[in-house]
CSV table of C-alpha atoms in Angstrom, one decimal:
chain,number,residue,atom,x,y,z
Z,25,MET,CA,-27.8,-31.7,72.5
Z,26,ILE,CA,-24.1,-31.7,71.4
Z,27,GLY,CA,-25.1,-31.2,67.8
Z,28,HIS,CA,-27.1,-28.0,68.8
Z,29,LEU,CA,-24.1,-26.8,70.8
Z,30,ARG,CA,-21.8,-27.3,67.8
Z,31,ASN,CA,-24.2,-25.4,65.5
Z,32,ASP,CA,-24.6,-22.5,67.9
Z,33,ILE,CA,-20.8,-22.1,68.2
Z,34,GLU,CA,-20.4,-22.3,64.4
Z,35,GLN,CA,-23.2,-19.8,63.7
Z,36,HIS,CA,-22.6,-17.3,66.6
Z,37,GLY,CA,-18.8,-17.7,67.1
Z,38,GLU,CA,-19.1,-18.4,70.8
Z,39,VAL,CA,-21.4,-19.6,73.5
Z,40,HIS,CA,-21.2,-19.5,77.3
Z,41,ALA,CA,-21.7,-23.0,78.8
Z,42,THR,CA,-22.3,-24.3,82.3
Z,43,PHE,CA,-20.7,-27.6,83.4
Z,44,GLU,CA,-21.4,-29.5,86.6
Z,45,GLU,CA,-17.9,-29.3,87.9
Z,46,HIS,CA,-17.2,-25.6,87.1
Z,47,ASP,CA,-18.6,-22.7,89.2
Z,48,GLU,CA,-18.5,-20.1,86.4
Z,49,ASP,CA,-19.7,-20.0,82.8
Z,50,VAL,CA,-17.1,-21.3,80.4
Z,51,GLU,CA,-16.6,-19.6,77.0
Z,52,LEU,CA,-16.6,-22.0,74.1
Z,53,ARG,CA,-15.3,-20.1,71.1
Z,54,LYS,CA,-15.0,-21.1,67.5
Z,55,GLY,CA,-11.4,-21.9,66.8
Z,56,THR,CA,-10.4,-22.7,70.3
Z,57,VAL,CA,-12.9,-25.5,71.1
Z,58,ASP,CA,-12.8,-29.1,69.9
Z,59,ILE,CA,-15.9,-31.3,70.3
Z,60,CYS,CA,-14.8,-34.9,70.0
Z,61,ASP,CA,-17.7,-37.3,69.5
Z,62,ASP,CA,-15.5,-40.4,69.8
Z,63,CYS,CA,-14.1,-39.5,73.2
Z,64,LYS,CA,-17.2,-37.5,74.3
Z,65,LEU,CA,-15.0,-34.5,75.4
Z,66,ILE,CA,-15.2,-30.8,74.8
Z,67,THR,CA,-11.6,-29.4,74.9
Z,68,ILE,CA,-10.8,-25.8,75.1
Z,69,ASP,CA,-7.3,-24.8,73.9
Z,70,ALA,CA,-6.9,-21.1,74.1
Z,71,ALA,CA,-3.3,-19.8,73.9
Z,72,SER,CA,-3.8,-17.6,77.0
Z,73,GLU,CA,-5.4,-20.2,79.2
Z,74,PRO,CA,-4.5,-23.8,80.2
Z,75,ILE,CA,-6.2,-26.5,78.3
Z,76,GLU,CA,-9.5,-27.5,79.8
Z,77,ARG,CA,-11.6,-30.7,79.1
Z,78,PHE,CA,-15.2,-31.3,80.0
Z,79,GLY,CA,-17.2,-34.5,79.5
Z,80,TYR,CA,-20.4,-34.4,77.4
Z,81,ASP,CA,-22.3,-35.7,80.4
Z,82,SER,CA,-21.3,-32.7,82.6
Z,83,LEU,CA,-22.7,-30.1,80.2
Z,84,VAL,CA,-25.7,-28.5,81.9
Z,85,SER,CA,-26.7,-25.7,79.6
Z,86,TRP,CA,-25.4,-22.9,77.3
Z,87,TYR,CA,-26.5,-19.6,75.9
Z,88,MET,CA,-25.3,-17.2,73.2
Z,89,PRO,CA,-24.0,-13.9,74.6
Z,90,GLU,CA,-26.0,-10.9,73.4
Z,91,ASP,CA,-22.9,-8.7,72.8
Z,92,ARG,CA,-20.8,-10.2,70.0
Z,93,ARG,CA,-17.9,-7.9,71.1
Z,94,HIS,CA,-17.7,-9.8,74.4
């Protein structure tokens, strides 16, 4: 599952993901997201936002937004 997520981010540039502990979709963008297999964490480090971390096991789903200008 994480391998597919990683591929979608690389190919599309971003995906919108749903995590169990978060009420809204989370944008995972190429260049601001780190997917660490050793620690099983997805870390978002965008300059304009506080750093967020999500465990692999809390990932529910994701989709690629239709509008690339989003």
